[in-house]
Short mmCIF file of C-alpha atoms in Angstrom, two decimals:
data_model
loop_
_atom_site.label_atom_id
_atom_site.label_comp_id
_atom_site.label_asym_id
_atom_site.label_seq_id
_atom_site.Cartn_x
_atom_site.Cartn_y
_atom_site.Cartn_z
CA UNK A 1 0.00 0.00 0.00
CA UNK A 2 1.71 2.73 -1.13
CA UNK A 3 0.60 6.39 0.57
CA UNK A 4 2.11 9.79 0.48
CA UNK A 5 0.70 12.87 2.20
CA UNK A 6 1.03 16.71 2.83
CA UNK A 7 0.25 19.27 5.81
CA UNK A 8 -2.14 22.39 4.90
CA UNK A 9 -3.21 24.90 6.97
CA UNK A 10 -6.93 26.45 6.29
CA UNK A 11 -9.38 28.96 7.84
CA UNK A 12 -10.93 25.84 9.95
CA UNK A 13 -7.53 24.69 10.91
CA UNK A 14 -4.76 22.32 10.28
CA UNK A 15 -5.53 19.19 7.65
CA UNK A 16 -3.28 16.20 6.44
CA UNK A 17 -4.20 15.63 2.81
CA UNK A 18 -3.19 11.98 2.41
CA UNK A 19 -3.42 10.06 -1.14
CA UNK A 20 -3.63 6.14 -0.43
CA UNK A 21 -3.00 3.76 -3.07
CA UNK A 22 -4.35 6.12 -5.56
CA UNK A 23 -7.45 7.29 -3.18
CA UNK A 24 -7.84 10.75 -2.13
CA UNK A 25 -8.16 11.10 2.04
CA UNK A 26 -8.15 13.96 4.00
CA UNK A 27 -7.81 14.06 8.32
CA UNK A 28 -8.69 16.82 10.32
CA UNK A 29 -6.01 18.12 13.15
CA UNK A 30 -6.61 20.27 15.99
CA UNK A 31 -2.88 21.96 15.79
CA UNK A 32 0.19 21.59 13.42
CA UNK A 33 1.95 19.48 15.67
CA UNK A 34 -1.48 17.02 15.75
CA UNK A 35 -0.95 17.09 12.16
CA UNK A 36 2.88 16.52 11.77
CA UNK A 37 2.00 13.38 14.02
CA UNK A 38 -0.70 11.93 11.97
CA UNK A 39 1.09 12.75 8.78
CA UNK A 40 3.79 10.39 10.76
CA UNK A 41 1.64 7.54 11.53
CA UNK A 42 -0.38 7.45 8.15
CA UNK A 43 2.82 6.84 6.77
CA UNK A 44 3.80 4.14 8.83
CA UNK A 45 -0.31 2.51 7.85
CA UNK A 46 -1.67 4.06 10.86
CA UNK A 47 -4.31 6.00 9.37
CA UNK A 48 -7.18 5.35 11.32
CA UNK A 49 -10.12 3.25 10.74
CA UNK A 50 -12.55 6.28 11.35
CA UNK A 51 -11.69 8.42 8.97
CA UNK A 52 -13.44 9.13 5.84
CA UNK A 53 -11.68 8.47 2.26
CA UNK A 54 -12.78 12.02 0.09
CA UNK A 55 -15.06 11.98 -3.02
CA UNK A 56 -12.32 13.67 -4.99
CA UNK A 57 -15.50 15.74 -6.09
CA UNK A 58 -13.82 18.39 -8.57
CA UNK A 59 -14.94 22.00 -9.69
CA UNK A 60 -16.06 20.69 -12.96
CA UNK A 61 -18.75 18.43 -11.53
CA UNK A 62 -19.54 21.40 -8.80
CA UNK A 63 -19.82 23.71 -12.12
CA UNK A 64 -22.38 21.15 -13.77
CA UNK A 65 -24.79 20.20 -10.46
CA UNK A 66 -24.94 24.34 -9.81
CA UNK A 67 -25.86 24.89 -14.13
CA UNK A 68 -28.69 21.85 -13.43
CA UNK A 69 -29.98 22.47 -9.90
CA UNK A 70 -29.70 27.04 -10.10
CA UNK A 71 -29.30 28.93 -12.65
CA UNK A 72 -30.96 26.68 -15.87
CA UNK A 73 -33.60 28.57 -16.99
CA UNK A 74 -33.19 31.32 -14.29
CA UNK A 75 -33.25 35.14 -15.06
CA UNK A 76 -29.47 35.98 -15.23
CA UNK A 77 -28.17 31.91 -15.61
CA UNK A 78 -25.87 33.04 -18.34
CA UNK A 79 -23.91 35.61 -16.50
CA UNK A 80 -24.20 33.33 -13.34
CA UNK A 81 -22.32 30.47 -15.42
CA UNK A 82 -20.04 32.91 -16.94
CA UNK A 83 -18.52 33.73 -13.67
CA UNK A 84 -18.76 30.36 -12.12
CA UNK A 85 -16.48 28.91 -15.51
CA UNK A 86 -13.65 31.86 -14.37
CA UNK A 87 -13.66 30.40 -10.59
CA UNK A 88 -13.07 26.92 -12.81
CA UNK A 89 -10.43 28.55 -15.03
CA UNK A 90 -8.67 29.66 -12.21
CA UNK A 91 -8.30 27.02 -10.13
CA UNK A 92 -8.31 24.53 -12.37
CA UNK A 93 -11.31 22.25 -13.82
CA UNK A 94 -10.20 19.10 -11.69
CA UNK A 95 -9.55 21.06 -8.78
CA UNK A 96 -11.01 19.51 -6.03
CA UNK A 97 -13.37 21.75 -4.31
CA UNK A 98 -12.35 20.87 -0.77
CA UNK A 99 -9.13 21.97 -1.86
CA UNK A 100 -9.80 26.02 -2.04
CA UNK A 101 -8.98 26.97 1.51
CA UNK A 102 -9.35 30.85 2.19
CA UNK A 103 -5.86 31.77 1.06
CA UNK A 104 -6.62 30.26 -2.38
CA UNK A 105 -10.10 32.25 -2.60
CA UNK A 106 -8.01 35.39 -1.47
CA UNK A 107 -5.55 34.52 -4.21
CA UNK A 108 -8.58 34.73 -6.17
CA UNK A 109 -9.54 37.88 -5.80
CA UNK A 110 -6.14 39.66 -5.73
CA UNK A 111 -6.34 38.24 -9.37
CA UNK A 112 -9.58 39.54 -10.30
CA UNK A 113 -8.56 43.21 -8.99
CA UNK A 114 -5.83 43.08 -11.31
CA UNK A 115 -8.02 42.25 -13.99
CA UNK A 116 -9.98 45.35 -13.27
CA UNK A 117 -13.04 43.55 -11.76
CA UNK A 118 -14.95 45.94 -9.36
CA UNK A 119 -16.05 44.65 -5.50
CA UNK A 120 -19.43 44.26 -6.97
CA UNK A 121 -17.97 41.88 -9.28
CA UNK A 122 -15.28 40.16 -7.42
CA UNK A 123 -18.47 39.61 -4.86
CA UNK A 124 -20.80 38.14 -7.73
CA UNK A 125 -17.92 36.11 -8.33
CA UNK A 126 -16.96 35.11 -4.93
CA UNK A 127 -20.79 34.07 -4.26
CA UNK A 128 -20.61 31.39 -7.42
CA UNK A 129 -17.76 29.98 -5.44
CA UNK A 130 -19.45 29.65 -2.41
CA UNK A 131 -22.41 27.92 -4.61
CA UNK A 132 -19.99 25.22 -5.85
CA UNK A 133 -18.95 24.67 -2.58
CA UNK A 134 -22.75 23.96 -1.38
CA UNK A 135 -22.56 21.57 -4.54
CA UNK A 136 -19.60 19.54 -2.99
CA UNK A 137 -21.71 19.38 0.22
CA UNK A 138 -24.56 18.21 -1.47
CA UNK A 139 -22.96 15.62 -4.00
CA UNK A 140 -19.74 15.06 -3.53
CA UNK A 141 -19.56 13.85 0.02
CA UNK A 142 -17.92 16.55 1.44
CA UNK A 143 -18.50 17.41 5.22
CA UNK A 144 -16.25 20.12 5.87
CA UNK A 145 -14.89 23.28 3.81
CA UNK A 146 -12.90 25.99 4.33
CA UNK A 147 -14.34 29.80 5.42
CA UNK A 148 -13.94 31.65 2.43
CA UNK A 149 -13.55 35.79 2.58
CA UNK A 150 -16.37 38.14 3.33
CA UNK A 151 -17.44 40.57 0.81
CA UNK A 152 -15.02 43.48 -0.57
CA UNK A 153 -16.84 46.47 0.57
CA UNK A 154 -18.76 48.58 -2.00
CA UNK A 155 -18.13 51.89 -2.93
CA UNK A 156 -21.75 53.11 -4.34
CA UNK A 157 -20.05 56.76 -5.65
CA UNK A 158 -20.96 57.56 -8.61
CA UNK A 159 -18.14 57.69 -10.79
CA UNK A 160 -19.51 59.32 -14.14
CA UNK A 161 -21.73 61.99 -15.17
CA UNK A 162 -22.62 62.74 -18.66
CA UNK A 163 -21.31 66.14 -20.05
CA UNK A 164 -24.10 67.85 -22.33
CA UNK A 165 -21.38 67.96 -24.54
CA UNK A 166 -20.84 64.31 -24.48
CA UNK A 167 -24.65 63.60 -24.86
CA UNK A 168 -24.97 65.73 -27.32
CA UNK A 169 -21.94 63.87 -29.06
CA UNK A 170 -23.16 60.69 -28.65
CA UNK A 171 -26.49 62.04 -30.17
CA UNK A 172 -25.11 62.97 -33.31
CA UNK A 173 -23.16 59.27 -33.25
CA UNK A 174 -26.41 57.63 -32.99
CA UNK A 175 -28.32 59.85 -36.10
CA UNK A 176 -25.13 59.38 -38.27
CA UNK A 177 -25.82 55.66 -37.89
CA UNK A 178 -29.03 55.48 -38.52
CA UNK A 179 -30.16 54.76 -34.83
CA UNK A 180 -32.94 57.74 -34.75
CA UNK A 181 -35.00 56.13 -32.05
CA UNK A 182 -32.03 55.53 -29.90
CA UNK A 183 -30.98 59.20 -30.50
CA UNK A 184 -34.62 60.74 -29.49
CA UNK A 185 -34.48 58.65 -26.24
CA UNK A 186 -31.02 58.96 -25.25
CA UNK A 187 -31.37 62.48 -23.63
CA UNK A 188 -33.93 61.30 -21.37
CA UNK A 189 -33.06 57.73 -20.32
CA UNK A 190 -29.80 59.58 -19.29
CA UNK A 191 -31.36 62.00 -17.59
CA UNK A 192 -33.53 59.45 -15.77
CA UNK A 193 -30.68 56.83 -15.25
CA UNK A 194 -32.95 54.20 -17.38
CA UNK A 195 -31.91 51.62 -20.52
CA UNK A 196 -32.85 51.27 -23.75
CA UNK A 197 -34.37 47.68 -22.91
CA UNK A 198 -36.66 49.07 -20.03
CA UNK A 199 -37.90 51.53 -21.98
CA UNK A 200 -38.95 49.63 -25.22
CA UNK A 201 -41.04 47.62 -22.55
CA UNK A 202 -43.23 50.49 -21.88
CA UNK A 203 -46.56 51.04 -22.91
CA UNK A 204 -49.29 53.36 -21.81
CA UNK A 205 -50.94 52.49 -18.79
CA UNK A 206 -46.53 52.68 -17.55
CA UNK A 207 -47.12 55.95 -18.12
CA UNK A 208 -48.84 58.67 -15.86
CA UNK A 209 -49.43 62.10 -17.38
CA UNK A 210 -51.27 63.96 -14.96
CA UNK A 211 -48.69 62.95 -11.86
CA UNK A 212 -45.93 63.26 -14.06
CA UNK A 213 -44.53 59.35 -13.64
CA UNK A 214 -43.15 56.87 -15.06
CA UNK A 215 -43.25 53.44 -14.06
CA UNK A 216 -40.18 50.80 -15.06
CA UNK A 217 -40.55 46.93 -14.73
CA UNK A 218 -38.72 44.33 -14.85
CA UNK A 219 -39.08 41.54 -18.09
CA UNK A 220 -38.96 38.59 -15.78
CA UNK A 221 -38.33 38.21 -11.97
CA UNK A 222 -35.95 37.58 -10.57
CA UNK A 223 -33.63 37.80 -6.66
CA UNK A 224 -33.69 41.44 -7.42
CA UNK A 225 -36.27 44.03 -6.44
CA UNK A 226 -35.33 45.97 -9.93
CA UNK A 227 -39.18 48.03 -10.42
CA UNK A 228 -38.98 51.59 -10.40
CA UNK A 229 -41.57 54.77 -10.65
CA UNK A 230 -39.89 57.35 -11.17
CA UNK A 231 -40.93 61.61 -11.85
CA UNK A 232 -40.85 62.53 -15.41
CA UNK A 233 -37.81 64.56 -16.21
CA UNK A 234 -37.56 67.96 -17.70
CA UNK A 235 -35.96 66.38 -20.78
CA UNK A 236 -38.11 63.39 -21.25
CA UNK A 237 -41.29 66.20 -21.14
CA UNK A 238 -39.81 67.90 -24.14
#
């Protein structure tokens, strides 16, 4: 019987990540020095008859069960599986999900902020991670996993503001393609911090003349709370 093994520290604590006769196993140690000892006896054969061989369950299958069980067919699945495929680019696609300790996931992220991502992004991103990890709990055996990090804090500032100089440049863009309905409702949706999508979905009764509203909905729903009523602006009058 041939085994080999390696000491890791995690969030949860120390582990002994053991690989016996070709089988993955992992054991749990209250301190290093509990794990440097049975590191020791495992490779003497002494592994212990209680402890429970690991389902080797990698990101790949993780990435699959989440696609099936939530996001198929929900509002936003695409993006969701977008961002969970870059958490299995990353890391690798037979990764073992009980491998990603918080170190790893914090690796992670100091990637993604050099790829530009925003917190808001690096969080959406983080949160798939944390679904593929529910995965491994669910199907692949798993019974512990490491803490991963808490949120990167938002900054909510808004960072741009339209010139009139710029809208009207970006006016003239849109008539010298051919785009006159985008161009009449640019002015406005800018003004009113709408898209193009939410307003095509508009129709009358969205629309209250005498108050002076304007009602926005969403096309399906979804985790979000994404309606809006908003006041008619100046702009969007004319």
């Amino acid at each position: 019987m041939k085994t080999t093994g390696t000491i890791a520290r995690r969030a949860s604590g120390w582990v002994v990540n053991l690989r016996v006769d070709g089988r993955r196993r992992q054991l749990s140690c209250t301190s290093k020095a509990d794990a440097q000892r049975r590191l020791a006896e495992a490779l003497q054969g002494h592994t212990g008859a209680t402890e429970k061989p690991s389902a080797g369950y990698t990101l790949r299958e993780a990435l699959n069960h989440a696609h099936e069980e939530r996001w198929r067919g929900q509002t936003g699945e695409r993006t969701a599986v977008l961002y969970a495929q870059q958490v299995v680019e990353f890391f690798g696609a037979q990764a073992l999900v009980e491998d990603i300790d918080y170190l790893a996931a914090e690796r992670f992220i100091k990637h993604l902020q050099e790829q530009g991502n925003q917190a808001q992004t690096i969080n959406a991103k983080l949160s798939k991670l944390r679904i593929l990890q529910a995965m491994a709990l669910k199907h692949g055996g798993a019974t512990q996993l490491a803490k991963l990090p808490s949120n990167l804090k938002l900054d909510n500032k808004q960072t741009l503001v339209w010139a009139d100089a710029e809208v009207r440049a970006l006016v003239a863009d849109l008539h010298g393609r051919g785009k006159e309905k985008e161009a009449a409702m640019f002015p406005s949706l800018n003004e009113m911090g709408c898209r193009f999508s939410e307003a095509e979905r508009l129709n009358g009764q969205d629309i209250d003349l005498e108050r002076g509203l304007v009602a926005f909905w969403k096309a399906a729903a979804d985790h979000k709370n994404g309606n809006r009523l908003l006041r008619i602006t100046p702009t969007a009058w004319d």
